[in-house]
Coordinates of C-alpha atoms in Angstrom, one line a residue:
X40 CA 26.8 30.8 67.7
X41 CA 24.4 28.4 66.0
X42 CA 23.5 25.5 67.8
X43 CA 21.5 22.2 67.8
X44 CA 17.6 22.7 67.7
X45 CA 16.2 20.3 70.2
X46 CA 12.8 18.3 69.8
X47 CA 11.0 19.9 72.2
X48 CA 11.4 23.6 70.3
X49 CA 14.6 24.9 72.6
X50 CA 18.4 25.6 71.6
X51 CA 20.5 23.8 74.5
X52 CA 24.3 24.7 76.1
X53 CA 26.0 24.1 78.9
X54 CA 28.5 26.4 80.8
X55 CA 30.8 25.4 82.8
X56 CA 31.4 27.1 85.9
X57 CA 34.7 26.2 86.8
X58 CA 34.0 24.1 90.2
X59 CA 34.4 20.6 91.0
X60 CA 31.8 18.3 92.9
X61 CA 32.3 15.7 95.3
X62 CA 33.5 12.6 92.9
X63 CA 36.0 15.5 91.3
X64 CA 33.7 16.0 88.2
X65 CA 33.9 19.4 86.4
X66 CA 29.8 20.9 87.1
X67 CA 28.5 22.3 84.4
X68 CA 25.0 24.6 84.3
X69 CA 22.6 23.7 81.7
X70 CA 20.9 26.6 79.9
X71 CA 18.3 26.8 77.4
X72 CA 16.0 29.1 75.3
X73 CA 13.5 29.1 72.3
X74 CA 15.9 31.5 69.9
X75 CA 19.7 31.2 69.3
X76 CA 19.7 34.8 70.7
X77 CA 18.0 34.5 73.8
X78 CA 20.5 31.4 74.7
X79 CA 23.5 33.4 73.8
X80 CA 22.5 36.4 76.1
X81 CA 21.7 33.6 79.0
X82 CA 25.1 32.6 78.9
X83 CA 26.2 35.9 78.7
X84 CA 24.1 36.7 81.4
X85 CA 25.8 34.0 83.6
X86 CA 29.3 34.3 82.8
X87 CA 29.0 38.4 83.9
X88 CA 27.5 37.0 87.0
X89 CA 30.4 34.4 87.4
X90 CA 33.1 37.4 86.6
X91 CA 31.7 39.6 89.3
X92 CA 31.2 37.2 91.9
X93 CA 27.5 37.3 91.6
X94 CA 26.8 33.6 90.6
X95 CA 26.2 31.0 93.3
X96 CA 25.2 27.6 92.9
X97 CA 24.1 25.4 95.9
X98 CA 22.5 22.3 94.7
X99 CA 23.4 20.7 98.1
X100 CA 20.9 22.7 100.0
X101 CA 18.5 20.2 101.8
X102 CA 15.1 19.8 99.9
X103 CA 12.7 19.7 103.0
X104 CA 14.5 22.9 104.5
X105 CA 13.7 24.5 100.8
X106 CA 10.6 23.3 100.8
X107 CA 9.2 24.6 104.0
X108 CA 11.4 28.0 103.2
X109 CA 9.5 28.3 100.0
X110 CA 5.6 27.5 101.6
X111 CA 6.6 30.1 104.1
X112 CA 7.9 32.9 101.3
X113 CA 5.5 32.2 98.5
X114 CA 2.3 30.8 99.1
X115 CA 1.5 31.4 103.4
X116 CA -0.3 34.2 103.6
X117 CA 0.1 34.8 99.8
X118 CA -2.8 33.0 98.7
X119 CA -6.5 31.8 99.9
X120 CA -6.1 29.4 103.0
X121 CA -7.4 26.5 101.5
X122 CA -4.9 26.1 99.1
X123 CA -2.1 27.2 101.1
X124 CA -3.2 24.4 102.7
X125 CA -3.3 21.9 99.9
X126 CA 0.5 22.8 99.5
X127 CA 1.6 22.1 102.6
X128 CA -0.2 18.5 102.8
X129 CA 1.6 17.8 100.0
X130 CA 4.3 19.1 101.4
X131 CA 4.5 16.8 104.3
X132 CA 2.6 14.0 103.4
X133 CA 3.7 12.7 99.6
X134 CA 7.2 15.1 99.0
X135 CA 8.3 13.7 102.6
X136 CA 10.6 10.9 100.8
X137 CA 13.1 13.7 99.2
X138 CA 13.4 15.8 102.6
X139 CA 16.7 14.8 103.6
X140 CA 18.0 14.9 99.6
X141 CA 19.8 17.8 98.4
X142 CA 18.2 19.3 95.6
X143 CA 20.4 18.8 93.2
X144 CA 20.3 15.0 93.2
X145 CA 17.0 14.5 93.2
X146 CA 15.9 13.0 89.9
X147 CA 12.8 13.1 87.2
X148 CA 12.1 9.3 88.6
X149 CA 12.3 10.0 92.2
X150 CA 9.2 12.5 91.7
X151 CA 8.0 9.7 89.0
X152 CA 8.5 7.2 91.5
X153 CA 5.9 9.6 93.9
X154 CA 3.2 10.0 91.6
X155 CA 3.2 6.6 90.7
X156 CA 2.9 5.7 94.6
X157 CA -0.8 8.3 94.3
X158 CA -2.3 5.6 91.4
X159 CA -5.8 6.2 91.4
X160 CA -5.7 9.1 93.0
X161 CA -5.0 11.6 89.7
X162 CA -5.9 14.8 91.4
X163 CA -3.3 13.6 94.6
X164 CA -1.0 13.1 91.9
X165 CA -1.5 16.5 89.7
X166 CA -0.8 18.1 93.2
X167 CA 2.4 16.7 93.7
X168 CA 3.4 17.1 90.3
X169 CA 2.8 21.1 91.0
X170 CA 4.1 21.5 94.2
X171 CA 7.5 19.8 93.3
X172 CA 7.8 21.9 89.9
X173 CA 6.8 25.4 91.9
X174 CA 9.7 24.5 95.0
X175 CA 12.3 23.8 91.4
X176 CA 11.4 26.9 89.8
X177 CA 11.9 28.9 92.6
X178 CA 15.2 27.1 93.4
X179 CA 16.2 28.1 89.8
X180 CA 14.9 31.6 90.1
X181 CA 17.0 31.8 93.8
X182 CA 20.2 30.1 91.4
X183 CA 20.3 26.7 93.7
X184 CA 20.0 24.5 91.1
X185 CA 19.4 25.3 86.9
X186 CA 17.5 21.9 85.9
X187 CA 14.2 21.5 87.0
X188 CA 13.6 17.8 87.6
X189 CA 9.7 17.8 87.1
X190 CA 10.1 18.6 83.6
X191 CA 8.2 16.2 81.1
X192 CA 6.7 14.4 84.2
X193 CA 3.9 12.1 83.4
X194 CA 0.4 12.5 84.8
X195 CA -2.5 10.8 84.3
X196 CA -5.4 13.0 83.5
X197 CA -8.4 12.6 85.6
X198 CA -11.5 11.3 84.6
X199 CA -13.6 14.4 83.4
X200 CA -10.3 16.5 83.4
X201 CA -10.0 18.3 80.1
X202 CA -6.5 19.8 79.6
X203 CA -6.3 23.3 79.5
X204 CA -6.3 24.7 75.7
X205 CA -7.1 27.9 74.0
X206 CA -9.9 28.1 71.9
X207 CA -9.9 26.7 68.1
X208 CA -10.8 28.5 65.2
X209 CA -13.8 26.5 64.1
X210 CA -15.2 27.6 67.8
X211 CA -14.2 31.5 67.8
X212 CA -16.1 31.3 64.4
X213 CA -18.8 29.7 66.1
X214 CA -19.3 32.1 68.9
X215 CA -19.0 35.2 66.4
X216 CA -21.7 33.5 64.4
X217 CA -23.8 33.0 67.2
X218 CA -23.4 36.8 68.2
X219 CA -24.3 38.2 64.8
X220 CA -27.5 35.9 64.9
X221 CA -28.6 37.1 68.4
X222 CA -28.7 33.6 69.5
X223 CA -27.3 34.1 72.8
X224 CA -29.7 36.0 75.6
X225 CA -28.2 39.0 76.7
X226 CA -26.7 37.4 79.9
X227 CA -24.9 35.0 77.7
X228 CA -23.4 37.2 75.4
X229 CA -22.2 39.9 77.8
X230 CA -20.9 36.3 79.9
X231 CA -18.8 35.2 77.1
X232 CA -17.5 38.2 76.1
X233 CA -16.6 39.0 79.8
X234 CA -14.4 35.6 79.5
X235 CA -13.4 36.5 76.0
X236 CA -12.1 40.3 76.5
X237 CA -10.6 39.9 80.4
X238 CA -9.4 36.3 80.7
X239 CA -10.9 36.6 84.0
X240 CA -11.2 33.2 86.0
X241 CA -15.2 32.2 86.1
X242 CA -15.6 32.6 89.7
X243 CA -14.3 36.3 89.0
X244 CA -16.1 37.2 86.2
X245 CA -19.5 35.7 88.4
X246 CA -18.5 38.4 91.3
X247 CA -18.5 41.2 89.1
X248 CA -20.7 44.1 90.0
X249 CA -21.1 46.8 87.6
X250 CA -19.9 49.3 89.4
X251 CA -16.9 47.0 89.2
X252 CA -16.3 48.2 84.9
X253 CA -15.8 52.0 84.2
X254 CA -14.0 53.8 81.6
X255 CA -13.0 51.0 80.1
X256 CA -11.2 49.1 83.0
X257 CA -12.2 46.0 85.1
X258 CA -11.4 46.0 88.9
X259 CA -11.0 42.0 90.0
X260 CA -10.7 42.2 93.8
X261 CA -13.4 39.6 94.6
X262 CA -14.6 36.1 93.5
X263 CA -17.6 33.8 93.9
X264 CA -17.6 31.0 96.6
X265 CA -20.5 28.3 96.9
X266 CA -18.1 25.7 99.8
X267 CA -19.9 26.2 102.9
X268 CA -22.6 28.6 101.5
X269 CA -23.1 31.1 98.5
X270 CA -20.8 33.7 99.1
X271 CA -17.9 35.9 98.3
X272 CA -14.3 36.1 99.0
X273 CA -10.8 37.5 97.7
X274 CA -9.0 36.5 94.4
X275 CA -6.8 33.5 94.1
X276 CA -3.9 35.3 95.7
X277 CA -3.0 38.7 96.1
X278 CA -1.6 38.7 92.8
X279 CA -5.9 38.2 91.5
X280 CA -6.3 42.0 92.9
X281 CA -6.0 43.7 89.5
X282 CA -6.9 46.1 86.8
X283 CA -7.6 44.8 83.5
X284 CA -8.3 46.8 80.4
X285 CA -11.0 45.9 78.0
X286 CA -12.3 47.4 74.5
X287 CA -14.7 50.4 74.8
X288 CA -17.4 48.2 72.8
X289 CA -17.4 45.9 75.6
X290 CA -18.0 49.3 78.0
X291 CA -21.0 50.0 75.8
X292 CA -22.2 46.5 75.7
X293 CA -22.0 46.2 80.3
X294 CA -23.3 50.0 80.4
X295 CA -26.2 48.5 77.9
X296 CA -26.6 45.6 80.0
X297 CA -26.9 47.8 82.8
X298 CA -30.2 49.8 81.8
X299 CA -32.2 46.5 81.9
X300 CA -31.1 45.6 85.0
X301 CA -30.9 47.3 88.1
X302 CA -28.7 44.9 90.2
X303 CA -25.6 44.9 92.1
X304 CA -24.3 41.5 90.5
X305 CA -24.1 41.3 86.6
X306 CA -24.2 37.5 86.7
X307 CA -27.1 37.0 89.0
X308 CA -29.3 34.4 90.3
X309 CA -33.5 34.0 89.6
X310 CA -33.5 36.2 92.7
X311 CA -31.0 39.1 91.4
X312 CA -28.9 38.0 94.2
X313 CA -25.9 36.4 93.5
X314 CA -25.8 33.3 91.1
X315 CA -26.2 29.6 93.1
X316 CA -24.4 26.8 91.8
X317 CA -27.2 24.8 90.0
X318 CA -28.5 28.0 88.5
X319 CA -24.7 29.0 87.2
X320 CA -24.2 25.0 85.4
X321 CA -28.1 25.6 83.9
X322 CA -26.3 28.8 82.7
X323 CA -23.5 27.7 81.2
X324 CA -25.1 24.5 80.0
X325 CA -27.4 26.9 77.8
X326 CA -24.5 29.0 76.3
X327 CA -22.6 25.5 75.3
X328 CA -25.3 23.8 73.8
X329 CA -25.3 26.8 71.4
X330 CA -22.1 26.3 70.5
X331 CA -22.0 22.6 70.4
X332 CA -25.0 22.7 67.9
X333 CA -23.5 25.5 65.4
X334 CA -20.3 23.1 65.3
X335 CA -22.3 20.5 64.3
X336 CA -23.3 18.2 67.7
X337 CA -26.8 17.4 69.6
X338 CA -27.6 19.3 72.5
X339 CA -27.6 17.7 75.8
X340 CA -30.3 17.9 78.3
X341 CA -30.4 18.0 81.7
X342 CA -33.5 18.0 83.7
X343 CA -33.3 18.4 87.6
X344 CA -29.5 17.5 87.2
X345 CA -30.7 14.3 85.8
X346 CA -29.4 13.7 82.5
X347 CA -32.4 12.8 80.2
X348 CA -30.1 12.8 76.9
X349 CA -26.4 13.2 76.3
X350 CA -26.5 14.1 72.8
X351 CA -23.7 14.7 70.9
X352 CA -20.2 16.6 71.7
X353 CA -18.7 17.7 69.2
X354 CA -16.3 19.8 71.9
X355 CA -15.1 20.0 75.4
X356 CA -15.5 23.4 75.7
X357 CA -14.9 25.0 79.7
X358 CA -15.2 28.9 80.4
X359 CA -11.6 28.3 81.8
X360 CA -10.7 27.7 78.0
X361 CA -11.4 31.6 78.0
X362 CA -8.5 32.3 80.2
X363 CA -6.1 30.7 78.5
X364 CA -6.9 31.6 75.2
X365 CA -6.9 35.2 76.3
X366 CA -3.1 34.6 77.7
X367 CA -2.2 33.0 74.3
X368 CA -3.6 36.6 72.7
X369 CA -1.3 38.0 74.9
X370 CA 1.1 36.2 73.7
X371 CA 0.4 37.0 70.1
X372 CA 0.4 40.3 70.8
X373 CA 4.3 40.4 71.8
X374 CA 2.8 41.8 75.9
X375 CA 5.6 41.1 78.1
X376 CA 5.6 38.8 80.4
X377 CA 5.7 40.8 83.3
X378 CA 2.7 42.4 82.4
X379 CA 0.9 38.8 81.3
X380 CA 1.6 37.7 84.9
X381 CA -0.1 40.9 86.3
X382 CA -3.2 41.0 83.9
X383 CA -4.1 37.3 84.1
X384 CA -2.8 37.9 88.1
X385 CA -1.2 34.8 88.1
X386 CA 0.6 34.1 91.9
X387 CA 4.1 33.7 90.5
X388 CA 5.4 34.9 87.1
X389 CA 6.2 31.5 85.9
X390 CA 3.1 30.4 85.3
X391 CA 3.1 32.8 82.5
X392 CA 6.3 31.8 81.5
X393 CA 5.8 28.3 81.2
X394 CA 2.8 29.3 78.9
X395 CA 4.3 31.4 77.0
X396 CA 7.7 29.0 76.4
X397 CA 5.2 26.4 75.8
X398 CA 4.1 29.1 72.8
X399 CA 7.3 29.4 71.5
X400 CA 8.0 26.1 70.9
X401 CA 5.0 25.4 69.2
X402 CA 5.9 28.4 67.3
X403 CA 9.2 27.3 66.5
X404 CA 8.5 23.8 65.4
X405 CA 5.4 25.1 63.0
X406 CA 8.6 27.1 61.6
X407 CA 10.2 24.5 60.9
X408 CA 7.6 22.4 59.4
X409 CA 6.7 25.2 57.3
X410 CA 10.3 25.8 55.9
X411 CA 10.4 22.4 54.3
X412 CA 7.2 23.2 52.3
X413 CA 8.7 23.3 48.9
X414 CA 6.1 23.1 45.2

């Protein structure tokens, strides 16, 4: 069945499920997808599970019980402390307005109306704006509720905040350049190709040991800390403890690497020790003046953390940049997303989802824009 392409890249529907709600109104469950297809099999999908008695749909559970259910399932004991933590302060202290709503009545303005409350306090509000869309995905995935209210919520970026992006052409081409003219040091280039061929998170790729890469496989099950002294500690969540495969030139270039150095750490310090915090934004500072000059800007210069000249940026280039371009290769490269999730060891599945839907719909509307190109 062909149906409406909506602007933001998905084909929409609604089924109804054959139940009334409390003002006698026929409910109705809204579905959508990036392809014609994939819509019709959802809904195919749900009426099976309505036919068989497999469907349920109880938007009038109580948000703060879901809440604290979902903290306790999904994220104590799941991931590092601190941000299991973070969570829960949210939790209690800026989601408390909806607890005695049920989730399906709770609106896009009533978690607009929290944000809004946090002004001036961006990160406070990026928090909130997480939380709340993590407890409605996982209401959708447990088939409480089918809309997630967070969607298209507004947040104000902070200052400094660059939004997370892949990388463009113009600065692959730079960074290729830069390799075939040797202008990177060794620790550099084996650095951003690390990023480039693993999508490992920084603090990851800085806790690498070498013993950590062999035949051709990276085992993450560790990560740089510098809060409360230079350190180590586990992934993100226990979904970071993973294998990741890389190219067998990148196995020749850390087994090269290797032969220089004799040290546990790849990444290390002056000291071969682990890499401090000043030493690793010196480091990286190197590596993106490079890059900043081959795309045309002025380096900047930093002397004893005192900035002596800005120069010019000509981009906002973050090594984090490297993670999600390496999930948009996935992406490109048709990996499921299952197996996204696990190599990029994201805590929850939709993360990759989210990316990848976010793919599709850019995808689909270049499509479109394309099929109108007429000579």
């Amino acid at each position: 069945m062909a149906r409406k392409l909506y602007p933001d890249g998905l084909y929409k529907t609604t089924v109804s499920i054959k139940k009334y709600d409390e003002n006698g109104n026929l409910m109705r469950v809204h579905l959508s997808a990036p392809t014609n297809k994939e819509l019709d099999q959802k809904v195919a999908e749900l009426k099976a599970k309505m036919k068989f008695g497999m469907f349920s749909h109880d938007g009038n559970k109580i948000f703060g019980e879901y809440a604290i259910y979902w903290y306790n399932t999904y994220q104590k004991g799941h991931c590092a402390d601190a941000t299991a933590q973070k969570y829960l302060g949210i939790i209690n202290n800026h989601l408390e307005p909806l607890y005695n709503m049920h989730l399906s009545e709770i609106t896009k303005s009533d978690i607009q109306n929290l944000i809004n409350m946090q002004e001036g306090h961006p990160d406070t509000q990026r928090m909130i704006k997480v939380t709340a869309n993590q407890i409605f995905e996982s209401a959708i995935d447990d088939e409480l509720i089918y809309k997630n209210p967070c969607k298209k919520i507004k947040v104000k970026q902070a200052s400094g905040q660059t939004k997370a992006r892949a990388l463009t052409d113009a600065e692959k081409n730079a960074i290729s350049e830069l390799k075939r003219e040797h202008a990177f040091s060794p620790k550099e280039q084996l650095y951003v190709d690390t990023l480039y061929v693993s999508g490992l998170r920084p603090e990851e790729a800085l806790a690498l040991t070498f013993s950590d890469i062999k035949d051709n496989t990276i085992t993450v099950n560790k990560a740089l800390k510098w809060k409360g002294g230079k350190g180590l500690k586990g992934p993100k969540s226990k979904a970071g403890y993973r294998h990741v495969d890389v190219p067998a030139w990148y196995q020749e270039e850390v087994n090269s690497f290797h032969l220089d150095n004799n040290t546990k750490f790849i990444f290390t310090g002056i000291n071969g020790d682990l890499i401090s915090q000043s030493t690793y934004k010196r480091f990286w500072l190197g590596i993106w003046n490079k890059i900043n000059v081959k795309l045309g800007g002025k380096p900047k210069i930093v002397v004893q953390n005192v900035v002596k000249d800005p120069g010019i940026a000509v981009t906002d280039l973050t090594p984090y940049m490297f993670r999600h371009n390496y999930c948009t290769m996935l992406y490109e490269l048709k990996v499921d997303v299952k197996e996204a999730s696990r190599i990029m060891g994201h805590s929850n599945v939709r993360i990759t989802l989210d990316i990848y839907t976010h793919l599709d719909s850019i995808k689909s509307t270049i499509c479109q824009k394309v099929a109108g190109i007429t000579l």
